[in-house]
Amino acid sequence: MTISSEKWRADFPILHQVVNDEPLVYLDNAATSQKPTAVLKAVEEYYHTSNANVHRGVHTLAERATTQYENARETVRRFIHANETAEVLFTRGTTTSLNWLAQSLGDAIVEPGDEIVISYMEHHSNIIPWQQLAKRKQAKLVYIELTGDGQLDMDDARKKITDKTKIVSLTHVSNVLGSITPIKTIAELTHAKDGVMVVDGAQAVPHMPVDVQALDADFYAFSGHKMLAPTGIGVLYGKREWLDKIEPIEFGGEMNDFVGLESSTWKELPWKFEAGTPNISGAIGLAKAIDYLEIIGMSEIMEHEQEIVDYLMPKLAKIEGLTVFGPKNPKDRTGVIAFNLDSVHPHDVATAMDMEGVAVRAGHHCAQPLMTYLEQQSTARASFYLYNTRADADKFVEALIATKEFFAYGLD
Ligand code: C6P
């Protein structure tokens, strides 16, 4: 194995418990990851020693809190290889980041008749904000097709990204198929047509190295809670040239420079986008989570997940009546595996697996257009992370076979 997942899992107190009389095997990491003690302690330490509002006070605690919050921004900048901290905006998460963009960027550049290009494998958070924008602006939402094994169809992408394209917004990694989108190539196609490249990185940043400059993304959104950090903190990266041009979406305290009776002016980047008291402890927790991920190494985490998928695929292929969605080659995906058992509802699969201590998600995974595309109502989904071991993968297969047998008897 690339990384010592046994060793790392010791840092996650929540994993060491018994659920339904079985040791917990947590395989719902695409929904949210668990948090290591280092992150929990960093948040606790902040509240014990430094809690104050940021950018407002001159007293010692206020300065301490402000320094920690801004240091967290620098940690994020370094992690995603942004050019400067001004390009790193703290948000509540990917959903907020994409909503901000669809309003702010959308209102600035989209005109009637323009096209916004997304794909059939997008999460609702990367569909609905653009749908709403398209309605407001009488623009058109265009969907890129997928290949047979659930990857972005690059031939179709070349057809759909045209002179009419204003924005292309794609997921870097699908939360259902696990497939990895070649963002750099798409960004080249987009820029050749003078379009703006937006990336939903919710399922990528926690699992693989991401360099926003190498990808040449104009905007890149992700959530802290899927990468070991607390909930309620996320990031919107944007190139300065774009952030300087677009207006904030939220207005109020701290984002302003001068407030007059009729109009106001905004602070410089990144603060012009961060109205109100931010999630200070969340940002500090996110920075600690990044430190933790960097100790393990993002390439190593990616390889670890791909090794688990590689280990699992032949075992899953032997289970009759099991359909696994997404790319067959582990190199084309991360550790997200959506699957269905013939004649068993995915919710029943997830409930039965929970009885074995195995936590998987079932449902449409906030990707209903993808479900329609795959001709499925819903699927079950196992998603692995750095602390999942081969033993977890074995337990997953065991629980899946037990579930299948249980329902086969039930049907007889
Ligand atoms: N997907 C899942 O179980 P938020 O909720 O804002 O942190 O992230 C939204 C989001 C956006 N894009 C992608 C690709 C995502 O996977 C998610 C969150 C979770 O798949 C919850 S639905």
Short mmCIF file of C-alpha atoms and ligand atoms in Angstrom, two decimals:
data_model
loop_
_atom_site.label_atom_id
_atom_site.label_comp_id
_atom_site.label_asym_id
_atom_site.label_seq_id
_atom_site.Cartn_x
_atom_site.Cartn_y
_atom_site.Cartn_z
CA MET A 1 0.00 0.00 0.00
CA THR A 2 1.20 3.55 -0.80
CA ILE A 3 0.29 5.01 2.56
CA SER A 4 -0.06 3.51 5.97
CA SER A 5 -3.82 3.90 6.35
CA GLU A 6 -3.74 1.75 9.53
CA LYS A 7 -1.44 4.31 11.10
CA TRP A 8 -3.45 7.35 10.00
CA ARG A 9 -6.80 5.92 11.11
CA ALA A 10 -5.52 6.03 14.69
CA ASP A 11 -5.87 9.83 14.43
CA PHE A 12 -9.64 9.62 13.78
CA PRO A 13 -11.43 8.91 17.08
CA ILE A 14 -14.84 8.47 15.44
CA LEU A 15 -13.67 5.48 13.40
CA HIS A 16 -12.99 3.42 16.51
CA GLN A 17 -16.52 2.49 17.43
CA VAL A 18 -18.96 -0.33 17.08
CA VAL A 19 -22.12 0.20 15.03
CA ASN A 20 -24.89 -2.39 15.13
CA ASP A 21 -22.51 -4.76 16.98
CA GLU A 22 -19.93 -4.49 14.20
CA PRO A 23 -16.75 -2.37 13.98
CA LEU A 24 -17.59 0.73 11.94
CA VAL A 25 -16.37 0.80 8.35
CA TYR A 26 -16.98 4.35 7.17
CA LEU A 27 -17.35 4.50 3.38
CA ASP A 28 -19.35 7.70 2.97
CA ASN A 29 -16.41 10.03 2.53
CA ALA A 30 -17.77 11.68 -0.62
CA ALA A 31 -20.64 13.01 1.52
CA THR A 32 -18.29 14.18 4.27
CA SER A 33 -14.97 13.03 5.65
CA GLN A 34 -14.15 12.35 9.29
CA LYS A 35 -11.90 14.74 11.22
CA PRO A 36 -8.51 13.91 12.76
CA THR A 37 -7.68 14.84 16.35
CA ALA A 38 -5.24 17.50 15.08
CA VAL A 39 -8.11 19.40 13.42
CA LEU A 40 -10.43 19.00 16.41
CA LYS A 41 -7.68 20.26 18.70
CA ALA A 42 -6.86 23.24 16.47
CA VAL A 43 -10.49 24.38 16.60
CA GLU A 44 -10.66 23.82 20.35
CA GLU A 45 -7.37 25.63 20.88
CA TYR A 46 -8.61 28.62 18.89
CA TYR A 47 -11.70 28.93 21.11
CA HIS A 48 -9.65 28.35 24.25
CA THR A 49 -6.98 30.93 23.50
CA SER A 50 -7.75 33.30 20.63
CA ASN A 51 -11.48 33.69 19.95
CA ALA A 52 -12.34 37.20 18.78
CA ASN A 53 -13.75 38.79 15.66
CA VAL A 54 -11.35 39.37 12.76
CA HIS A 55 -10.30 42.60 11.02
CA ARG A 56 -12.16 44.70 13.59
CA GLY A 57 -10.39 45.01 16.92
CA VAL A 58 -6.94 46.21 17.93
CA HIS A 59 -6.86 44.20 21.15
CA THR A 60 -4.58 41.21 21.48
CA LEU A 61 -7.17 38.49 20.93
CA ALA A 62 -8.54 40.27 17.84
CA GLU A 63 -5.06 40.47 16.37
CA ARG A 64 -4.40 36.83 17.19
CA ALA A 65 -7.65 35.70 15.57
CA THR A 66 -7.02 37.86 12.50
CA THR A 67 -3.49 36.53 12.10
CA GLN A 68 -4.66 32.91 12.37
CA TYR A 69 -7.51 33.51 9.90
CA GLU A 70 -5.23 35.16 7.35
CA ASN A 71 -2.53 32.53 7.88
CA ALA A 72 -5.20 29.96 7.02
CA ARG A 73 -5.80 31.76 3.74
CA GLU A 74 -2.07 31.56 2.97
CA THR A 75 -2.13 27.81 3.73
CA VAL A 76 -4.98 27.35 1.24
CA ARG A 77 -3.16 29.47 -1.33
CA ARG A 78 -0.05 27.33 -1.04
CA PHE A 79 -2.07 24.10 -1.16
CA ILE A 80 -3.89 24.90 -4.41
CA HIS A 81 -0.94 26.87 -5.87
CA ALA A 82 -2.82 30.14 -6.27
CA ASN A 83 -0.69 33.11 -7.21
CA GLU A 84 -1.68 35.29 -4.23
CA THR A 85 -3.92 35.19 -1.15
CA ALA A 86 -6.14 37.88 -2.73
CA GLU A 87 -7.39 35.11 -5.02
CA VAL A 88 -8.57 32.86 -2.15
CA LEU A 89 -12.07 33.67 -0.89
CA PHE A 90 -13.51 31.87 2.12
CA THR A 91 -17.11 30.74 1.61
CA ARG A 92 -19.46 28.29 3.32
CA GLY A 93 -18.59 25.56 0.83
CA THR A 94 -18.76 24.56 -2.82
CA THR A 95 -22.47 25.30 -3.09
CA THR A 96 -22.03 28.88 -1.87
CA SER A 97 -18.97 29.37 -4.08
CA LEU A 98 -20.87 28.31 -7.21
CA ASN A 99 -23.97 30.34 -6.30
CA TRP A 100 -21.82 33.44 -5.79
CA LEU A 101 -20.23 32.90 -9.18
CA ALA A 102 -23.40 32.24 -11.11
CA GLN A 103 -24.77 35.53 -9.80
CA SER A 104 -21.69 37.68 -9.80
CA LEU A 105 -19.81 36.44 -12.86
CA GLY A 106 -23.05 35.46 -14.59
CA ASP A 107 -24.57 38.91 -14.22
CA ALA A 108 -21.35 40.53 -15.40
CA ILE A 109 -20.77 38.61 -18.61
CA VAL A 110 -23.80 36.57 -19.75
CA GLU A 111 -26.15 38.06 -22.36
CA PRO A 112 -29.32 36.69 -24.02
CA GLY A 113 -28.44 33.92 -26.47
CA ASP A 114 -25.12 33.09 -24.78
CA GLU A 115 -24.38 29.50 -23.78
CA ILE A 116 -23.28 28.06 -20.44
CA VAL A 117 -21.74 24.63 -20.84
CA ILE A 118 -21.91 21.96 -18.13
CA SER A 119 -22.10 18.13 -18.31
CA TYR A 120 -24.50 15.31 -17.48
CA MET A 121 -22.44 14.29 -14.45
CA GLU A 122 -22.74 17.54 -12.50
CA HIS A 123 -23.87 17.80 -8.89
CA HIS A 124 -27.04 19.88 -8.40
CA SER A 125 -24.84 22.65 -6.97
CA ASN A 126 -23.18 22.95 -10.38
CA ILE A 127 -26.48 22.81 -12.28
CA ILE A 128 -29.17 24.83 -10.55
CA PRO A 129 -27.21 28.11 -10.11
CA TRP A 130 -26.50 28.06 -13.88
CA GLN A 131 -30.12 27.13 -14.69
CA GLN A 132 -31.27 30.13 -12.69
CA LEU A 133 -28.72 32.34 -14.44
CA ALA A 134 -29.81 31.04 -17.86
CA LYS A 135 -33.44 31.88 -16.97
CA ARG A 136 -32.56 35.37 -15.74
CA LYS A 137 -30.50 36.15 -18.83
CA GLN A 138 -32.36 34.15 -21.53
CA ALA A 139 -29.16 32.21 -22.03
CA LYS A 140 -28.93 28.51 -22.92
CA LEU A 141 -27.62 25.68 -20.74
CA VAL A 142 -25.74 23.12 -22.84
CA TYR A 143 -24.82 19.62 -21.56
CA ILE A 144 -21.69 17.69 -22.61
CA GLU A 145 -22.32 13.94 -23.07
CA LEU A 146 -20.48 11.15 -21.25
CA THR A 147 -18.69 8.14 -22.69
CA GLY A 148 -19.96 4.60 -22.14
CA ASP A 149 -17.81 4.16 -19.04
CA GLY A 150 -18.79 7.47 -17.49
CA GLN A 151 -16.08 9.90 -18.51
CA LEU A 152 -16.51 13.28 -20.12
CA ASP A 153 -16.90 12.79 -23.87
CA MET A 154 -14.11 14.97 -25.20
CA ASP A 155 -15.36 14.82 -28.81
CA ASP A 156 -18.69 16.18 -27.63
CA ALA A 157 -16.91 18.79 -25.49
CA ARG A 158 -15.12 20.05 -28.63
CA LYS A 159 -18.52 20.35 -30.35
CA LYS A 160 -20.36 22.00 -27.48
CA ILE A 161 -17.73 24.62 -26.57
CA THR A 162 -18.26 27.22 -29.31
CA ASP A 163 -18.11 30.95 -30.00
CA LYS A 164 -21.43 31.22 -28.16
CA THR A 165 -19.94 29.77 -24.96
CA LYS A 166 -19.49 32.28 -22.14
CA ILE A 167 -18.93 29.94 -19.20
CA VAL A 168 -17.88 26.29 -18.96
CA SER A 169 -18.44 24.85 -15.48
CA LEU A 170 -17.44 21.24 -14.88
CA THR A 171 -16.81 18.94 -11.99
CA HIS A 172 -13.16 17.94 -11.62
CA VAL A 173 -14.21 14.56 -10.17
CA SER A 174 -17.73 13.10 -10.35
CA ASN A 175 -19.30 12.40 -6.95
CA VAL A 176 -21.03 9.33 -8.44
CA LEU A 177 -18.74 7.94 -11.13
CA GLY A 178 -15.43 8.94 -9.59
CA SER A 179 -14.24 9.89 -13.08
CA ILE A 180 -11.61 12.60 -13.43
CA THR A 181 -12.24 15.41 -15.91
CA PRO A 182 -9.24 16.62 -17.98
CA ILE A 183 -9.71 20.21 -16.81
CA LYS A 184 -6.52 21.56 -18.37
CA THR A 185 -7.60 20.48 -21.86
CA ILE A 186 -11.13 21.79 -21.32
CA ALA A 187 -9.70 25.10 -20.08
CA GLU A 188 -7.67 25.36 -23.30
CA LEU A 189 -10.79 24.73 -25.40
CA THR A 190 -12.74 27.25 -23.32
CA HIS A 191 -10.11 29.98 -23.48
CA ALA A 192 -9.71 29.49 -27.23
CA LYS A 193 -13.36 30.62 -27.47
CA ASP A 194 -12.85 33.44 -24.92
CA GLY A 195 -14.98 31.60 -22.36
CA VAL A 196 -14.47 31.42 -18.58
CA MET A 197 -13.47 28.09 -17.01
CA VAL A 198 -15.16 27.29 -13.69
CA VAL A 199 -14.32 24.08 -11.82
CA ASP A 200 -16.33 22.29 -9.13
CA GLY A 201 -13.49 20.73 -7.16
CA ALA A 202 -15.54 19.37 -4.23
CA GLN A 203 -14.50 15.77 -4.95
CA ALA A 204 -11.03 16.54 -6.29
CA VAL A 205 -9.19 18.73 -3.77
CA PRO A 206 -9.57 16.18 -0.93
CA HIS A 207 -8.25 13.32 -3.06
CA MET A 208 -5.56 14.48 -5.49
CA PRO A 209 -2.98 17.23 -6.04
CA VAL A 210 -4.64 20.34 -7.48
CA ASP A 211 -2.73 23.24 -8.99
CA VAL A 212 -5.18 25.90 -10.12
CA GLN A 213 -2.54 27.72 -12.16
CA ALA A 214 -1.36 24.59 -13.96
CA LEU A 215 -5.01 23.76 -14.75
CA ASP A 216 -5.52 27.36 -15.89
CA ALA A 217 -8.93 27.43 -14.15
CA ASP A 218 -10.42 30.91 -13.92
CA PHE A 219 -12.43 29.87 -10.86
CA TYR A 220 -12.20 26.78 -8.66
CA ALA A 221 -14.62 25.87 -5.82
CA PHE A 222 -14.30 23.33 -2.99
CA SER A 223 -15.54 22.44 0.51
CA GLY A 224 -13.54 21.93 3.70
CA HIS A 225 -15.72 19.23 5.22
CA LYS A 226 -14.85 16.67 2.54
CA MET A 227 -11.12 17.11 3.28
CA LEU A 228 -10.91 16.56 7.05
CA ALA A 229 -11.99 20.11 8.01
CA PRO A 230 -15.17 21.21 9.81
CA THR A 231 -18.45 21.87 7.99
CA GLY A 232 -19.38 25.41 6.97
CA ILE A 233 -16.04 26.43 5.47
CA GLY A 234 -15.16 26.35 1.79
CA VAL A 235 -13.18 28.18 -0.83
CA LEU A 236 -13.71 30.02 -4.05
CA TYR A 237 -10.46 30.58 -5.92
CA GLY A 238 -10.59 33.15 -8.70
CA LYS A 239 -7.94 34.72 -10.90
CA ARG A 240 -7.34 38.30 -9.80
CA GLU A 241 -8.13 39.63 -13.27
CA TRP A 242 -11.66 38.21 -12.87
CA LEU A 243 -12.19 38.97 -9.18
CA ASP A 244 -11.24 42.60 -9.80
CA LYS A 245 -13.89 42.81 -12.52
CA ILE A 246 -16.87 41.22 -10.76
CA GLU A 247 -19.11 42.54 -8.00
CA PRO A 248 -19.69 40.92 -4.60
CA ILE A 249 -22.98 39.11 -3.96
CA GLU A 250 -23.24 39.77 -0.25
CA PHE A 251 -23.02 43.23 1.26
CA GLY A 252 -22.65 44.43 4.85
CA GLY A 253 -20.00 44.64 7.52
CA GLU A 254 -16.29 44.35 6.76
CA MET A 255 -16.50 44.09 2.97
CA ASN A 256 -16.88 47.85 2.58
CA ASP A 257 -14.34 50.63 2.45
CA PHE A 258 -16.56 53.72 2.68
CA VAL A 259 -20.31 53.72 3.30
CA GLY A 260 -22.26 56.82 2.33
CA LEU A 261 -25.97 57.53 2.47
CA GLU A 262 -26.56 56.68 -1.18
CA SER A 263 -23.69 54.43 -2.13
CA SER A 264 -20.62 52.64 -0.84
CA THR A 265 -17.24 51.39 -1.96
CA TRP A 266 -15.63 48.01 -1.41
CA LYS A 267 -12.45 46.85 0.25
CA GLU A 268 -9.66 45.35 -1.80
CA LEU A 269 -9.47 41.62 -2.58
CA PRO A 270 -10.19 39.18 -1.05
CA TRP A 271 -12.20 41.02 1.61
CA LYS A 272 -14.64 42.69 -0.78
CA PHE A 273 -16.32 39.30 -1.14
CA GLU A 274 -16.41 38.36 2.56
CA ALA A 275 -19.31 40.28 4.12
CA GLY A 276 -20.08 39.75 7.81
CA THR A 277 -18.25 37.72 10.43
CA PRO A 278 -16.60 34.79 8.65
CA ASN A 279 -16.23 31.20 9.83
CA ILE A 280 -12.95 31.88 11.64
CA SER A 281 -12.61 28.56 13.45
CA GLY A 282 -13.59 26.76 10.25
CA ALA A 283 -10.77 28.45 8.32
CA ILE A 284 -8.32 27.55 11.09
CA GLY A 285 -9.58 23.96 11.03
CA LEU A 286 -9.22 23.87 7.25
CA ALA A 287 -5.62 25.05 7.47
CA LYS A 288 -4.87 22.31 10.00
CA ALA A 289 -6.55 19.74 7.76
CA ILE A 290 -4.34 20.89 4.87
CA ASP A 291 -1.22 20.57 7.05
CA TYR A 292 -2.34 17.03 7.88
CA LEU A 293 -3.02 16.12 4.23
CA GLU A 294 0.34 17.54 3.19
CA ILE A 295 2.17 15.36 5.69
CA ILE A 296 0.65 12.30 4.02
CA GLY A 297 0.96 13.72 0.48
CA MET A 298 -1.82 14.30 -2.04
CA SER A 299 -0.26 12.08 -4.72
CA GLU A 300 0.05 9.32 -2.13
CA ILE A 301 -3.61 9.72 -1.11
CA MET A 302 -4.70 9.51 -4.74
CA GLU A 303 -2.57 6.41 -5.34
CA HIS A 304 -3.91 4.83 -2.16
CA GLU A 305 -7.51 5.24 -3.32
CA GLN A 306 -6.67 3.96 -6.80
CA GLU A 307 -4.97 0.92 -5.26
CA ILE A 308 -8.10 0.18 -3.25
CA VAL A 309 -10.25 0.49 -6.38
CA ASP A 310 -7.80 -1.74 -8.26
CA TYR A 311 -8.00 -4.29 -5.44
CA LEU A 312 -11.79 -4.13 -5.32
CA MET A 313 -12.79 -4.18 -8.98
CA PRO A 314 -12.00 -7.87 -9.70
CA LYS A 315 -13.80 -8.87 -6.49
CA LEU A 316 -16.86 -6.83 -7.42
CA ALA A 317 -16.80 -8.24 -10.97
CA LYS A 318 -17.33 -11.71 -9.48
CA ILE A 319 -20.61 -10.71 -7.78
CA GLU A 320 -23.41 -11.70 -10.13
CA GLY A 321 -26.16 -9.12 -10.49
CA LEU A 322 -23.93 -6.25 -9.39
CA THR A 323 -23.51 -3.22 -11.66
CA VAL A 324 -20.61 -0.88 -10.96
CA PHE A 325 -20.78 2.56 -12.56
CA GLY A 326 -17.92 4.68 -13.85
CA PRO A 327 -14.52 3.99 -15.43
CA LYS A 328 -13.19 0.44 -15.16
CA ASN A 329 -9.56 1.57 -15.13
CA PRO A 330 -8.63 2.73 -11.60
CA LYS A 331 -6.23 5.29 -13.12
CA ASP A 332 -9.25 7.14 -14.53
CA ARG A 333 -10.98 7.59 -11.18
CA THR A 334 -10.77 8.27 -7.47
CA GLY A 335 -12.14 6.10 -4.66
CA VAL A 336 -15.84 6.72 -5.36
CA ILE A 337 -17.72 3.58 -6.40
CA ALA A 338 -21.43 3.73 -7.23
CA PHE A 339 -23.17 0.40 -7.66
CA ASN A 340 -26.53 -1.35 -7.81
CA LEU A 341 -27.62 -4.87 -6.98
CA ASP A 342 -30.25 -6.29 -9.35
CA SER A 343 -33.77 -6.19 -7.88
CA VAL A 344 -32.69 -4.61 -4.58
CA HIS A 345 -33.43 -0.97 -3.89
CA PRO A 346 -30.21 0.98 -3.09
CA HIS A 347 -31.75 2.21 0.17
CA ASP A 348 -32.31 -1.40 1.21
CA VAL A 349 -28.72 -2.18 0.24
CA ALA A 350 -27.44 0.71 2.38
CA THR A 351 -29.66 -0.28 5.31
CA ALA A 352 -28.57 -3.92 5.14
CA MET A 353 -24.91 -2.92 4.89
CA ASP A 354 -25.32 -0.64 7.89
CA MET A 355 -26.42 -3.70 9.85
CA GLU A 356 -22.94 -5.07 9.02
CA GLY A 357 -21.33 -1.84 10.28
CA VAL A 358 -20.59 -0.59 6.76
CA ALA A 359 -21.68 3.01 6.07
CA VAL A 360 -22.45 3.65 2.38
CA ARG A 361 -24.75 6.24 0.85
CA ALA A 362 -27.81 5.52 -1.28
CA GLY A 363 -29.92 7.89 -3.37
CA HIS A 364 -29.49 10.16 -6.36
CA HIS A 365 -26.43 11.79 -4.77
CA CYS A 366 -27.71 15.25 -5.75
CA ALA A 367 -27.10 14.30 -9.39
CA GLN A 368 -30.57 13.62 -10.79
CA PRO A 369 -29.73 14.45 -14.43
CA LEU A 370 -26.92 11.88 -14.19
CA MET A 371 -29.33 9.28 -12.76
CA THR A 372 -31.66 9.89 -15.74
CA TYR A 373 -28.66 9.63 -18.08
CA LEU A 374 -27.66 6.30 -16.49
CA GLU A 375 -31.32 5.16 -16.55
CA GLN A 376 -31.28 4.61 -12.79
CA GLN A 377 -33.62 5.92 -10.10
CA SER A 378 -30.76 5.91 -7.63
CA THR A 379 -27.61 3.99 -6.71
CA ALA A 380 -25.70 2.87 -3.65
CA ARG A 381 -22.24 4.41 -3.28
CA ALA A 382 -19.09 3.53 -1.36
CA SER A 383 -16.42 6.22 -1.17
CA PHE A 384 -12.96 5.56 0.24
CA TYR A 385 -10.43 7.90 1.81
CA LEU A 386 -6.93 7.92 3.24
CA TYR A 387 -7.91 6.07 6.43
CA ASN A 388 -9.69 3.21 4.66
CA THR A 389 -7.73 -0.01 4.56
CA ARG A 390 -7.79 -3.20 2.50
CA ALA A 391 -9.56 -4.74 5.47
CA ASP A 392 -12.32 -2.13 4.97
CA ALA A 393 -12.49 -3.08 1.30
CA ASP A 394 -12.78 -6.77 2.25
CA LYS A 395 -15.51 -5.99 4.78
CA PHE A 396 -17.34 -4.00 2.11
CA VAL A 397 -17.32 -6.96 -0.29
CA GLU A 398 -18.34 -9.33 2.50
CA ALA A 399 -21.25 -7.09 3.51
CA LEU A 400 -22.32 -6.71 -0.10
CA ILE A 401 -22.40 -10.48 -0.62
CA ALA A 402 -24.30 -10.93 2.68
CA THR A 403 -26.78 -8.26 1.54
CA LYS A 404 -27.28 -9.95 -1.79
CA GLU A 405 -27.85 -13.31 -0.15
CA PHE A 406 -30.23 -11.83 2.41
CA PHE A 407 -32.42 -10.30 -0.31
CA ALA A 408 -32.18 -13.36 -2.55
CA TYR A 409 -33.67 -15.40 0.29
CA GLY A 410 -36.21 -12.67 0.86
CA LEU A 411 -37.29 -12.91 -2.77
CA ASP A 412 -37.58 -16.72 -2.88
N1 C6P B 1 -21.66 16.09 -2.57
C1 C6P B 1 -22.20 13.83 -1.87
O1 C6P B 1 -22.59 12.99 -1.07
P1 C6P B 1 -21.29 21.23 -0.37
O2 C6P B 1 -22.55 20.56 0.08
O3 C6P B 1 -21.51 22.66 -0.76
O4 C6P B 1 -20.15 21.03 0.54
O5 C6P B 1 -20.85 20.44 -1.71
C2 C6P B 1 -21.71 20.34 -2.80
C3 C6P B 1 -21.10 19.49 -3.86
C4 C6P B 1 -20.73 20.06 -5.06
N2 C6P B 1 -20.13 19.36 -6.02
C5 C6P B 1 -19.87 18.05 -5.88
C6 C6P B 1 -19.17 17.31 -6.98
C7 C6P B 1 -20.25 17.40 -4.70
O6 C6P B 1 -19.98 16.10 -4.56
C8 C6P B 1 -20.89 18.12 -3.67
C9 C6P B 1 -21.36 17.44 -2.42
C10 C6P B 1 -22.06 15.27 -1.44
O7 C6P B 1 -21.89 13.52 -3.03
C11 C6P B 1 -23.31 15.74 -0.77
S1 C6P B 1 -24.71 15.76 -1.87
#
